[in-house]
Coordinates of C-alpha atoms and ligand atoms in Angstrom, one line a residue:
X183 CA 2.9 10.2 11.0
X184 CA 0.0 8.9 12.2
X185 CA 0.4 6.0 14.8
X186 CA -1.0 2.6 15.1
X187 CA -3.0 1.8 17.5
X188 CA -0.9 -0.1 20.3
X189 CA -1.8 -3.6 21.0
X190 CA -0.6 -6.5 22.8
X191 CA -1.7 -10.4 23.7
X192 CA -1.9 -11.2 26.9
X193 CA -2.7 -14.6 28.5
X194 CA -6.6 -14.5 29.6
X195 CA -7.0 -13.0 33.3
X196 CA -10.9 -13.4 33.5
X197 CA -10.6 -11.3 36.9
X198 CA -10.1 -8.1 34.5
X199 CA -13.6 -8.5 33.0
X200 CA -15.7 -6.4 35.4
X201 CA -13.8 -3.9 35.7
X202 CA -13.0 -3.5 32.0
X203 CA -14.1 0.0 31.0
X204 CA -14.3 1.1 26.9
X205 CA -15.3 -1.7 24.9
X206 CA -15.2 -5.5 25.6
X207 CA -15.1 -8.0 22.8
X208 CA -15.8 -11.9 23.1
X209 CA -15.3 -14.2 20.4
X210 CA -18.4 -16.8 20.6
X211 CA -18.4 -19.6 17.9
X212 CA -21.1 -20.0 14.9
X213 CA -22.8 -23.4 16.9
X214 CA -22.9 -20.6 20.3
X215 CA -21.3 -23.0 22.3
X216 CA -19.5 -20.8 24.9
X217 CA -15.8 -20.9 25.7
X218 CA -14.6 -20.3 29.6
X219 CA -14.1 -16.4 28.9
X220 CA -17.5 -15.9 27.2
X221 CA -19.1 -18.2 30.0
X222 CA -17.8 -16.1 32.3
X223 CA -19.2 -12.7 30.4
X224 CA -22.5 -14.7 30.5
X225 CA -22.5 -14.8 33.8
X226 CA -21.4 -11.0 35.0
X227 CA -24.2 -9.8 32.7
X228 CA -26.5 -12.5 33.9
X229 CA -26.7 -14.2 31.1
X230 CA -26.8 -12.3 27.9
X231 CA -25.0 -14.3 26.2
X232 CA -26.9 -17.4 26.4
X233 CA -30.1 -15.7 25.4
X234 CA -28.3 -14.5 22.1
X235 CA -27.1 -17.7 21.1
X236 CA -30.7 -19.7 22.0
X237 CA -32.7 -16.9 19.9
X238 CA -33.7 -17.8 17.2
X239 CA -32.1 -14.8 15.4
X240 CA -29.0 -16.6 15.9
X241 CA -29.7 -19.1 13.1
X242 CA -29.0 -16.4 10.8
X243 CA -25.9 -14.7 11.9
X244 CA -22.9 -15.2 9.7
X245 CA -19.2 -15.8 10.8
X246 CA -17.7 -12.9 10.8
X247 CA -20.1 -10.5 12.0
X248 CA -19.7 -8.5 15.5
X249 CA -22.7 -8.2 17.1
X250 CA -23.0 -5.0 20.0
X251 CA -24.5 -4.7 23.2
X252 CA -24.2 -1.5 24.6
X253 CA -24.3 -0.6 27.9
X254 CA -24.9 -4.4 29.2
X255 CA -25.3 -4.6 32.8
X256 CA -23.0 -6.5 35.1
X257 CA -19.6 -4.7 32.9
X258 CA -17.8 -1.5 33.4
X259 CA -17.4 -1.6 29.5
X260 CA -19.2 0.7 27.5
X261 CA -19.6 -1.9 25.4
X262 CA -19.8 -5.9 25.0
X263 CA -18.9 -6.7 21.0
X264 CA -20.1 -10.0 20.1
X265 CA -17.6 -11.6 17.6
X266 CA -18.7 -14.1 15.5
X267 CA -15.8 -16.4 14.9
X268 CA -15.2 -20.2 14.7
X269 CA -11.8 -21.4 15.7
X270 CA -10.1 -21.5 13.4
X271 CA -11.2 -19.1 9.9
X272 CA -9.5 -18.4 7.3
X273 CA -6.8 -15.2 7.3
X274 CA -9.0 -13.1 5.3
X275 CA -11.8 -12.9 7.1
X276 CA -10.1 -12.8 10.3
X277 CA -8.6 -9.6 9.0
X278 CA -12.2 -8.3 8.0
X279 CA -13.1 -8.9 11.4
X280 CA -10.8 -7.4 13.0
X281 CA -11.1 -4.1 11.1
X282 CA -15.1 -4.2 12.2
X283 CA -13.6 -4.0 15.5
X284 CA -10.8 -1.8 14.8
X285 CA -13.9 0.8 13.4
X286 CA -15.6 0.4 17.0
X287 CA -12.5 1.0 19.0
X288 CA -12.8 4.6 21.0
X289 CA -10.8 6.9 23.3
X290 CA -11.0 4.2 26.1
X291 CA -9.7 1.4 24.4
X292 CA -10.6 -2.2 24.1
X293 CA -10.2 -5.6 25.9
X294 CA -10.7 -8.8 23.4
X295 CA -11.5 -12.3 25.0
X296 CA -10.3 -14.5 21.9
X297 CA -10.4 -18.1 23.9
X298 CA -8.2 -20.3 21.9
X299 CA -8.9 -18.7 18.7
X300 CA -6.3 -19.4 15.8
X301 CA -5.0 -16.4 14.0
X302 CA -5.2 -13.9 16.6
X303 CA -2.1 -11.8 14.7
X304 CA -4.6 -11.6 11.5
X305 CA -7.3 -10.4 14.1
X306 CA -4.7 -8.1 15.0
X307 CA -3.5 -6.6 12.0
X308 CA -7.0 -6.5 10.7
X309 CA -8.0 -4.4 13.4
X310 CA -5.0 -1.6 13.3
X311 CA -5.3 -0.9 9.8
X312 CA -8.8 -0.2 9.9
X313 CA -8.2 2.1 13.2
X314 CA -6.5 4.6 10.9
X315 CA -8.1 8.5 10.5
X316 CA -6.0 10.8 8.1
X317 CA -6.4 13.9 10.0
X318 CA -3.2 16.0 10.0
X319 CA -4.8 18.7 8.4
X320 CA -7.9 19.2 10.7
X321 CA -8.4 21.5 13.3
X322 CA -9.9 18.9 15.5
X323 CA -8.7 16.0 15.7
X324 CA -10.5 12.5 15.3
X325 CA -11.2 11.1 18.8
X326 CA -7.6 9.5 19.5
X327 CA -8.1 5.4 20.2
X328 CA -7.4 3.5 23.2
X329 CA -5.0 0.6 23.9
X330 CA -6.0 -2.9 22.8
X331 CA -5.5 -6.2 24.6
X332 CA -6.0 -9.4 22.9
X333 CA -6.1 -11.6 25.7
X334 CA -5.8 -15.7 23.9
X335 CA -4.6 -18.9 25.1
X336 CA -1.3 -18.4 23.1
X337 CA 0.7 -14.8 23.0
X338 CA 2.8 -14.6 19.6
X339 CA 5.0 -11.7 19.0
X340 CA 3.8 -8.2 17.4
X341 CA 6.9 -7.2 15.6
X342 CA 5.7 -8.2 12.1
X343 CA 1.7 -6.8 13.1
X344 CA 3.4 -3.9 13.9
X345 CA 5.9 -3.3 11.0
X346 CA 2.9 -4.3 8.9
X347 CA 0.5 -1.2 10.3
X348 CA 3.5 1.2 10.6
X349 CA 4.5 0.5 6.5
X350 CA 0.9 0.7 5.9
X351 CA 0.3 4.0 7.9
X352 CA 3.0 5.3 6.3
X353 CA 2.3 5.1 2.6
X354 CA -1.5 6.3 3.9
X355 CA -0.3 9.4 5.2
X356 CA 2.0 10.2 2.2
X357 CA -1.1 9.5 -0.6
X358 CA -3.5 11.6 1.3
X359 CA -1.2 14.7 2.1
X360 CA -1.7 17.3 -0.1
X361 CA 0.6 18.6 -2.9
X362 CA 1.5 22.2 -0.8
X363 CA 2.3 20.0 2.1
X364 CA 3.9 16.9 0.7
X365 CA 6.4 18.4 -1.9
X366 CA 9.4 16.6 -3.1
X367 CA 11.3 18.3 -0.5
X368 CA 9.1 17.2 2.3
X369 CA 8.6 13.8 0.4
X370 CA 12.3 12.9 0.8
X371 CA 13.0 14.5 3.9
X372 CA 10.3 11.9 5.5
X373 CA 12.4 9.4 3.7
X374 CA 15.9 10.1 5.1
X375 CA 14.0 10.1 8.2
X376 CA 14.3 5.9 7.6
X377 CA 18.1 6.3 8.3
X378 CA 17.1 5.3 11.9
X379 CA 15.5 2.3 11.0
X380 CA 18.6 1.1 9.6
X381 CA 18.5 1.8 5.8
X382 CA 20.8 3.3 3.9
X383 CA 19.5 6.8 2.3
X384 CA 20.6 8.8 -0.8
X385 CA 19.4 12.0 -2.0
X386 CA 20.1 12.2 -5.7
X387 CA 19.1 15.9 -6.7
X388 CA 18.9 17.7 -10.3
X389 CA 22.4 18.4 -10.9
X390 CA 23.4 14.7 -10.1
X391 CA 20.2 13.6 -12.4
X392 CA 21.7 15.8 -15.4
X393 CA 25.2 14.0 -15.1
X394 CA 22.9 10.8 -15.5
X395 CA 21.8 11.7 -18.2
X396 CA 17.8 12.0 -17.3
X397 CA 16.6 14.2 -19.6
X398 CA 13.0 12.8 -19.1
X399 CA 12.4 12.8 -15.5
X400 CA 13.9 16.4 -15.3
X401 CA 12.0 17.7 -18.3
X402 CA 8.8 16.8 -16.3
X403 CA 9.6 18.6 -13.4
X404 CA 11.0 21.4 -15.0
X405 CA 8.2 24.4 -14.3
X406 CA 8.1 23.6 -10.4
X407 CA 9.7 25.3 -7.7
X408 CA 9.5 22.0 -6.0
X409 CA 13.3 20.5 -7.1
X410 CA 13.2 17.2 -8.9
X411 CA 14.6 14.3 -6.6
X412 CA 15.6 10.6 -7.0
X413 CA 15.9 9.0 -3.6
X414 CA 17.3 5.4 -3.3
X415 CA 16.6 3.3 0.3
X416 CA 18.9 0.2 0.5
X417 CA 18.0 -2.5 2.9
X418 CA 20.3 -5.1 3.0
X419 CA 19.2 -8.2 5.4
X420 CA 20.5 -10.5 2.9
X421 CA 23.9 -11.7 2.1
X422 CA 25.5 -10.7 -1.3
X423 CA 22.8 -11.2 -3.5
X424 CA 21.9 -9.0 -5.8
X425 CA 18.6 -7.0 -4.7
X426 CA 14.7 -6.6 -5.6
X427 CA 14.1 -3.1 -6.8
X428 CA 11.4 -1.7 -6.1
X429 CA 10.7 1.3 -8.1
X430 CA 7.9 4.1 -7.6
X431 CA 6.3 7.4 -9.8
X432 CA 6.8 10.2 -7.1
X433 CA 4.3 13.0 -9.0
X434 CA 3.8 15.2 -5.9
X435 CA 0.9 17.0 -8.2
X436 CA 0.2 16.4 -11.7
X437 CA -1.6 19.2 -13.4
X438 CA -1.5 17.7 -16.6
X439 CA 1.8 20.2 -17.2
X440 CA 0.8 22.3 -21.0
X441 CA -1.4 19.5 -21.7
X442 CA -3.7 21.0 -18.6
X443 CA -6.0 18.7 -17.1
X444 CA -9.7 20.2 -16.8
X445 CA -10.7 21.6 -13.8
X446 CA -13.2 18.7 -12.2
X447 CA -11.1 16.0 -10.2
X448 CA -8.1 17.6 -10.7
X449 CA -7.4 17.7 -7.0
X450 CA -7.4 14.2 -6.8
X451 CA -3.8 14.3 -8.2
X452 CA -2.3 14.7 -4.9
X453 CA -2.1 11.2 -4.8
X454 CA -0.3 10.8 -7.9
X455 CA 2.9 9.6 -5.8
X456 CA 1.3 7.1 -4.8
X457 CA 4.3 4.5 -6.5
X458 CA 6.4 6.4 -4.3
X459 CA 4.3 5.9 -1.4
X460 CA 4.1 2.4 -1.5
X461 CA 8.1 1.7 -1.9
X462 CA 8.5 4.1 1.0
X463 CA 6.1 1.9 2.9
X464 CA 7.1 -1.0 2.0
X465 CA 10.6 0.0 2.7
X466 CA 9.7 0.9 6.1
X467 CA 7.8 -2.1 6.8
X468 CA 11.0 -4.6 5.7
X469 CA 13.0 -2.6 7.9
X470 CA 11.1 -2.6 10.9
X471 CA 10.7 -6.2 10.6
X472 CA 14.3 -6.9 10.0
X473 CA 13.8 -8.8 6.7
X474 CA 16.1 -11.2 6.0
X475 CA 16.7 -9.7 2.4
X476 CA 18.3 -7.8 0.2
X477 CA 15.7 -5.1 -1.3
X478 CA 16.8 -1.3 -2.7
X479 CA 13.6 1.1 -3.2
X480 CA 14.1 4.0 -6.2
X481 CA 11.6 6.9 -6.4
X482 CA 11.4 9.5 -9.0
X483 CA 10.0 13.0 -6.8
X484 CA 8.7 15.8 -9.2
X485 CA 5.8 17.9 -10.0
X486 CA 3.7 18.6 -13.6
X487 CA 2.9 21.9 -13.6
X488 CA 2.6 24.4 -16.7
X489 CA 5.0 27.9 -17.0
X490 CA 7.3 29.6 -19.1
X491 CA 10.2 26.9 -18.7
X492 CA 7.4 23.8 -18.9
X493 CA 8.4 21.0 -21.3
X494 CA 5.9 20.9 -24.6
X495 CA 3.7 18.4 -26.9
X496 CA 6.3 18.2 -29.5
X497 CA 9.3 18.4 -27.5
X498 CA 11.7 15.8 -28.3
X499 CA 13.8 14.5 -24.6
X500 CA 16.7 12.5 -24.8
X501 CA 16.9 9.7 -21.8
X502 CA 19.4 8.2 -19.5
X503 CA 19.0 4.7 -21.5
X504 CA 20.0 7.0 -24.6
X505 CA 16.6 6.6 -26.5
X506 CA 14.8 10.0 -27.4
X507 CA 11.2 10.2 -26.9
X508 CA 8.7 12.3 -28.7
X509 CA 6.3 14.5 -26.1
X510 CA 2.6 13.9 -27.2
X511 CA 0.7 14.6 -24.4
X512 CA 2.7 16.4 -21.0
X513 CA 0.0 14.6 -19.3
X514 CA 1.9 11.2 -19.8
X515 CA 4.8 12.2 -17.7
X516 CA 4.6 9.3 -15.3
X517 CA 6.2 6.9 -17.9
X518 CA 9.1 9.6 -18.5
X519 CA 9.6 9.7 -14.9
X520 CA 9.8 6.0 -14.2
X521 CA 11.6 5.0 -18.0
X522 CA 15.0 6.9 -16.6
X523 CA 14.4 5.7 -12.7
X524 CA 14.2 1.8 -14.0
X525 CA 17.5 2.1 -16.5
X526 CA 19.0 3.9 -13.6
X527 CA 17.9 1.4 -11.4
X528 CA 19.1 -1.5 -13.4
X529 CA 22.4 0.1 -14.2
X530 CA 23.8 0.2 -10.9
X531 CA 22.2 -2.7 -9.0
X532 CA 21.8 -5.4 -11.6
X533 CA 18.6 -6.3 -9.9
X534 CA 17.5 -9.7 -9.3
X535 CA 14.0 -8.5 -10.4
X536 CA 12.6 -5.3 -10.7
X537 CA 8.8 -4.3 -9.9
X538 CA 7.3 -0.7 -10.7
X539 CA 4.4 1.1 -9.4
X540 CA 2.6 4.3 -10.3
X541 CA -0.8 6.0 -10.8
X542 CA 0.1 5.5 -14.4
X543 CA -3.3 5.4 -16.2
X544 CA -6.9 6.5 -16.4
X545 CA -7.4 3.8 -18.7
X546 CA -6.4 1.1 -16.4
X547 CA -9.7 2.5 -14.3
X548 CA -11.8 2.0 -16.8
X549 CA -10.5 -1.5 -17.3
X550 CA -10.3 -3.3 -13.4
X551 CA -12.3 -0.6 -11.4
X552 CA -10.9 -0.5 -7.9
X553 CA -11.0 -4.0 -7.6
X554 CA -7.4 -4.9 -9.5
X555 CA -4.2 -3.5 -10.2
X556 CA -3.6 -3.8 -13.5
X557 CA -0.3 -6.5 -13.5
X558 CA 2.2 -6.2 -16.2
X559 CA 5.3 -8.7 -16.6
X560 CA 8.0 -10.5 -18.4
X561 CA 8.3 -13.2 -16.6
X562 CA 6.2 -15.9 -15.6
X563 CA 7.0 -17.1 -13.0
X564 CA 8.2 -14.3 -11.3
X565 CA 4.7 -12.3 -12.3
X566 CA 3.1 -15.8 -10.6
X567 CA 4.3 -15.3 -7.5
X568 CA 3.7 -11.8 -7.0
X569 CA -0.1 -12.5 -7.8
X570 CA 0.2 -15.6 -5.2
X571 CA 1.3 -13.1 -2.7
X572 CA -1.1 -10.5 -3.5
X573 CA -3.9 -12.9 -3.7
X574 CA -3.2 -14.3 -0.3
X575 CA -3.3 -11.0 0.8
X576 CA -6.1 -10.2 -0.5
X577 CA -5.0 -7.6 -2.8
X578 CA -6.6 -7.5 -6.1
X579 CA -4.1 -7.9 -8.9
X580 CA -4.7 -8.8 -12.5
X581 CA -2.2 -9.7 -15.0
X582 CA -2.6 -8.2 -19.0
X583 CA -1.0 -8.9 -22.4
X584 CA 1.6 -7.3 -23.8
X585 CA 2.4 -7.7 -27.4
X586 CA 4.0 -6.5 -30.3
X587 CA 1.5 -4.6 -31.8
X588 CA 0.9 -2.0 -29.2
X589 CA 4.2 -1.5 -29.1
X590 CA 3.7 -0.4 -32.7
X591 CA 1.3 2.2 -31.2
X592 CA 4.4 4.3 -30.0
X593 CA 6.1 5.1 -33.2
X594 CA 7.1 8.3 -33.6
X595 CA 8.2 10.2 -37.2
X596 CA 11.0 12.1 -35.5
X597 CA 12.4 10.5 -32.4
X598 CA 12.5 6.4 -31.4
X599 CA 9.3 7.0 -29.4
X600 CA 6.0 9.0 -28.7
X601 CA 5.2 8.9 -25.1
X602 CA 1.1 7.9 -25.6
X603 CA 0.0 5.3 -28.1
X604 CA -3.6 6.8 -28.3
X605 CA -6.6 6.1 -26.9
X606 CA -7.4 2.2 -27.2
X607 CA -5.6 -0.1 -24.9
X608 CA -4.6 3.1 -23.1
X609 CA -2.8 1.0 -20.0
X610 CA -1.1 -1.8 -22.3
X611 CA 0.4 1.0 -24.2
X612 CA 2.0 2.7 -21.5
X613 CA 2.9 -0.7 -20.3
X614 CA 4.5 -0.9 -23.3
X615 CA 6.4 2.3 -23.2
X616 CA 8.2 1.3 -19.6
X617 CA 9.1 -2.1 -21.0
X618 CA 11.7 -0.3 -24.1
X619 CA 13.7 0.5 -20.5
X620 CA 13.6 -3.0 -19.4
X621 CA 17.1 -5.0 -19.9
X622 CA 16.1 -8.7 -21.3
X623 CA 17.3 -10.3 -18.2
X624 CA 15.8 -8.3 -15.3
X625 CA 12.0 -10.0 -14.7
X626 CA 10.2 -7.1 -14.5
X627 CA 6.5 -6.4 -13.0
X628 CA 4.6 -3.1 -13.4
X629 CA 1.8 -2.3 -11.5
X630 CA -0.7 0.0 -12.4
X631 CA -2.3 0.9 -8.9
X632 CA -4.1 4.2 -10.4
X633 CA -7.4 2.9 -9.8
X634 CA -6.7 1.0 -6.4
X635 CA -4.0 3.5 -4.4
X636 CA -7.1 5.8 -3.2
X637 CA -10.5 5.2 -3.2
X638 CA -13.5 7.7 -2.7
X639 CA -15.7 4.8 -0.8
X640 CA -13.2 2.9 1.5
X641 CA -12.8 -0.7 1.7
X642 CA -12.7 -3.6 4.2
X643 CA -9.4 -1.9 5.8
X644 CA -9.3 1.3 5.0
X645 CA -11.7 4.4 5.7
X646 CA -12.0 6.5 1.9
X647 CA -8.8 7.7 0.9
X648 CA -5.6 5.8 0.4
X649 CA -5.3 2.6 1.1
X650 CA -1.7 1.2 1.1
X651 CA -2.4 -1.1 -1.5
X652 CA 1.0 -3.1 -2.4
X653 CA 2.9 -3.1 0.9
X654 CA 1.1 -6.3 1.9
X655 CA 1.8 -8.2 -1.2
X656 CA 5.2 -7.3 -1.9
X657 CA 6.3 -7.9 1.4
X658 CA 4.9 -11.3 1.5
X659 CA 6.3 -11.5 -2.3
X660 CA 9.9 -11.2 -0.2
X661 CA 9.2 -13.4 2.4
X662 CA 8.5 -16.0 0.1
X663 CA 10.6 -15.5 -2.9
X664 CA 13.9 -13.7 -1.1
X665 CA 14.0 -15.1 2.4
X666 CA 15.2 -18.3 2.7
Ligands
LIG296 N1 -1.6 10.4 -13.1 C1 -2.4 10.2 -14.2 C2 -3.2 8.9 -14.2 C3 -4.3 8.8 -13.1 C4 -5.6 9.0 -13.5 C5 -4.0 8.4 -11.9 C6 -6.6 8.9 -12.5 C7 -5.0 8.3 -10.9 C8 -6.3 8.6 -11.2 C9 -1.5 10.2 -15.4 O1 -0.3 10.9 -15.3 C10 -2.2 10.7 -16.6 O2 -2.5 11.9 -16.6 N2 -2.6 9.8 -17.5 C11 -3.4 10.2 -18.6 C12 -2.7 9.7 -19.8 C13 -3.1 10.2 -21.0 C14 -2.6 11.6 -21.3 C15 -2.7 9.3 -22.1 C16 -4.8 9.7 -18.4 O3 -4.9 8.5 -17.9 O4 -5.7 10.3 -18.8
LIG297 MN1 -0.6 12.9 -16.1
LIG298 ZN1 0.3 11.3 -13.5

């Protein structure tokens, strides 16, 4: 997997400055007044710094930014980053600013002068999840990055920045491996990998998923060689309480199955786990923290392809809750995946509250963009403070109706349900299909992250590709709502 950065805060040794090679970093406030660390950067480059913050250029800068000097005389470093910062900013954009710096950090590493700067683990996290490169499957290797020091007037401790990055990282990796390398197998043998981390791990494989009963998961991953797999992670850092389940669509590849997708984008399906991803991340990240809660992860693991032994439009499955579902489209298999995962789910853990999340819908695309995941819930004020958490976050979440008469949409003539409700309202209706397999007493969230799991133009922290959306917000969702 690909590693983190490593960073630590140290108390501020100014006698380290000179010598410094790679990059150096000083945080200098909006008004340019000059803390001790960047008066004393002023003076090794003979003031610099000073001149910056008297030209009249300066009027315009805006907090946030990280202005370079390269080569400045009177350092070792390669480079002095001017950080724009007042003392004490708000998380968000101390997480944006440290990602502009986690984008500059090179093989040689980087020593930040943050004064008595407030927030210095935001700063921190900001900067190791934008220091991420997904390149397992190159020949050469991006240029590896150095060791960071945040040297402040306070040192707090890195565990949670750490678990954080590493959950992160780890859902990153899993969304942008491709389908030949990341295969059910694979995907699960990563994930009983988290046995050393202290969680419990069970393999649930086809035979056991036919005793249950799952006649719609199976029938999905029917025409792979790539074995069907339900894998359930329990953390328990709680007492006896009865858990969160989090539960995730695990399509390795989706291919659209006899209902073929075309050819262009269809490789973009690699990331069609990315549910799965996120639990797994997530999962990882509440373990490596030591959360103080009780949380069980659930992810369905197959693959839609076509062949002899495929499952059909017309095709009529029966599932583990015992309703039968009419196959309209093979291309909706997401839903039939997750439908016998969340019954499962709530059968054995009687969970406290149950969220879902899957690549579940073009349509939810065409609604939020890559700004929002489209939000789905039973509950009020359970659905309320998951979109507290993600806001605070700063992951885009927006919540949509359900209602009766999309529900409608999924009559069938011949079996309880069709599994697509046509073209309008193309997310609420698959919304609709997960909630038949919701038990009136679990509060339930789904969480259509289709359009935000992977994205061709990167964002604030994240180069293109995945992003880890979700492991942020739901761990602060336990934090708040399940710890204490
Ligand atoms: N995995 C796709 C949804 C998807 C689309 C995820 C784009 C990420 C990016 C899902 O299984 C699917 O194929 N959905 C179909 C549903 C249709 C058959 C009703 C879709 O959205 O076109
Ligand atoms: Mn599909
Ligand atoms: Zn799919």
């Amino acid at each position: 997997m690909t590693q983190p950065v490593s960073l630590r805060f140290a108390a501020t040794d100014l006698e380290a400055l000179p010598g410094q090679e790679g990059r150096l970093a000083v945080v200098v406030a909006p008004d340019g007044k000059l803390s001790a660390p960047a008066r004393r950067v002023n003076r090794l480059t003979k003031g610099a710094l000073a001149r910056m913050v008297a030209a009249e250029s300066w009027q315009k800068v805006k907090e946030g930014e990280v202005i370079t000097l390269a080569f400045p005389q009177g350092l070792a470093a390669e480079a002095l980053d001017v950080v724009v910062l007042s003392r004490r900013p708000e998380p968000a954009l101390l997480r944006r600013t440290g990602a502009k710096l986690g984008k500059l950090l090179g093989e040689a590493g980087m020593l930040v002068l943050a004064g008595n700067l407030r927030g210095i683990e935001d700063l921190a996290l900001g900067l190791k999840l934008r220091a991420y490169d997904y390149d397992a499957q190159k020949t050469t290797k991006a240029t590896a990055r150095g060791p960071v020091t945040v040297m402040a007037a306070s040192q707090p401790e890195t565990t949670v920045v750490d678990a954080l990055a590493a959950g992160v990282f780890f859902t990153r990796d899993l969304v942008n491996a491709p389908a030949n390398v990341l295969t059910t197998q694979s995907f699960s043998d990563q994930l009983e990998e988290l046995r050393a981390l202290g969680l419990e791990v069970e393999v649930l494989d086809e035979p056991a998923l036919k005793d249950l009963g799952m006649g719609a998961l199976l029938a999905v991953g029917e025409a792979s060689v790539t074995p069907s797999k339900v894998v359930v992670m329990q953390w328990k850092g709680g007492a006896d309480e009865a858990p969160l389940a989090l539960i995730g669509k695990g399509v390795v590849f989706d291919t659209g199955g006899i209902s073929l997708k075309p050819v262009g984008g269809m490789e973009d399906m690699t990331m069609d786990m990315g549910g799965a991803g996120t639990v797994a991340g997530t999962m990882k990240a509440l373990a490596l923290r030591k959360a103080k809660a009780n949380v069980v992860g659930l992810v369905g693991l197959v693959e839609n392809m076509p062949g002899g032994n495929a499952y059909r439009p017309g095709d009529v499955l029966s599932t583990m809750k015992g309703d039968t579902v009419e196959v309209i489209s093979t291309d909706a298999e997401g839903r039939l995946v997750l439908c016998d995962v969340m019954w499962y789910a709530q059968e054995r853990f009687k969970p406290a509250g149950m969220i879902d999340l899957c690549t579940l819908t073009g349509a939810v695309i065409i609604a939020l963009g890559h700004e929002m995941t489209g939000t789905w819930s039973n509950h009020d004020a359970f659905c309320d403070s998951f979109l507290k958490a993600a806001a605070a976050e700063g992951e885009g979440a927006w919540r949509m109706p359900l209602a009766q008469g999309y529900d409608d949409q999924l009559k069938s003539r011949i079996a309880d349900m069709k599994n697509l409700g046509g073209r309008p309202a193309g997310a609420v209706t698959a919304a609709q299909f997960l909630k038949r397999f919701v038990r009136d007493e679990t509060p339930w969230i789904h969480l259509d992250i289709a359009g935000t799991a992977s994205i061709k133009a990167g964002t604030d922290l994240a180069p293109a590709g995945a992003t880890g959306w979700g492991v942020l917000a739901l761990n602060r969702l336990v934090a708040d709502r399940y710890e204490g």
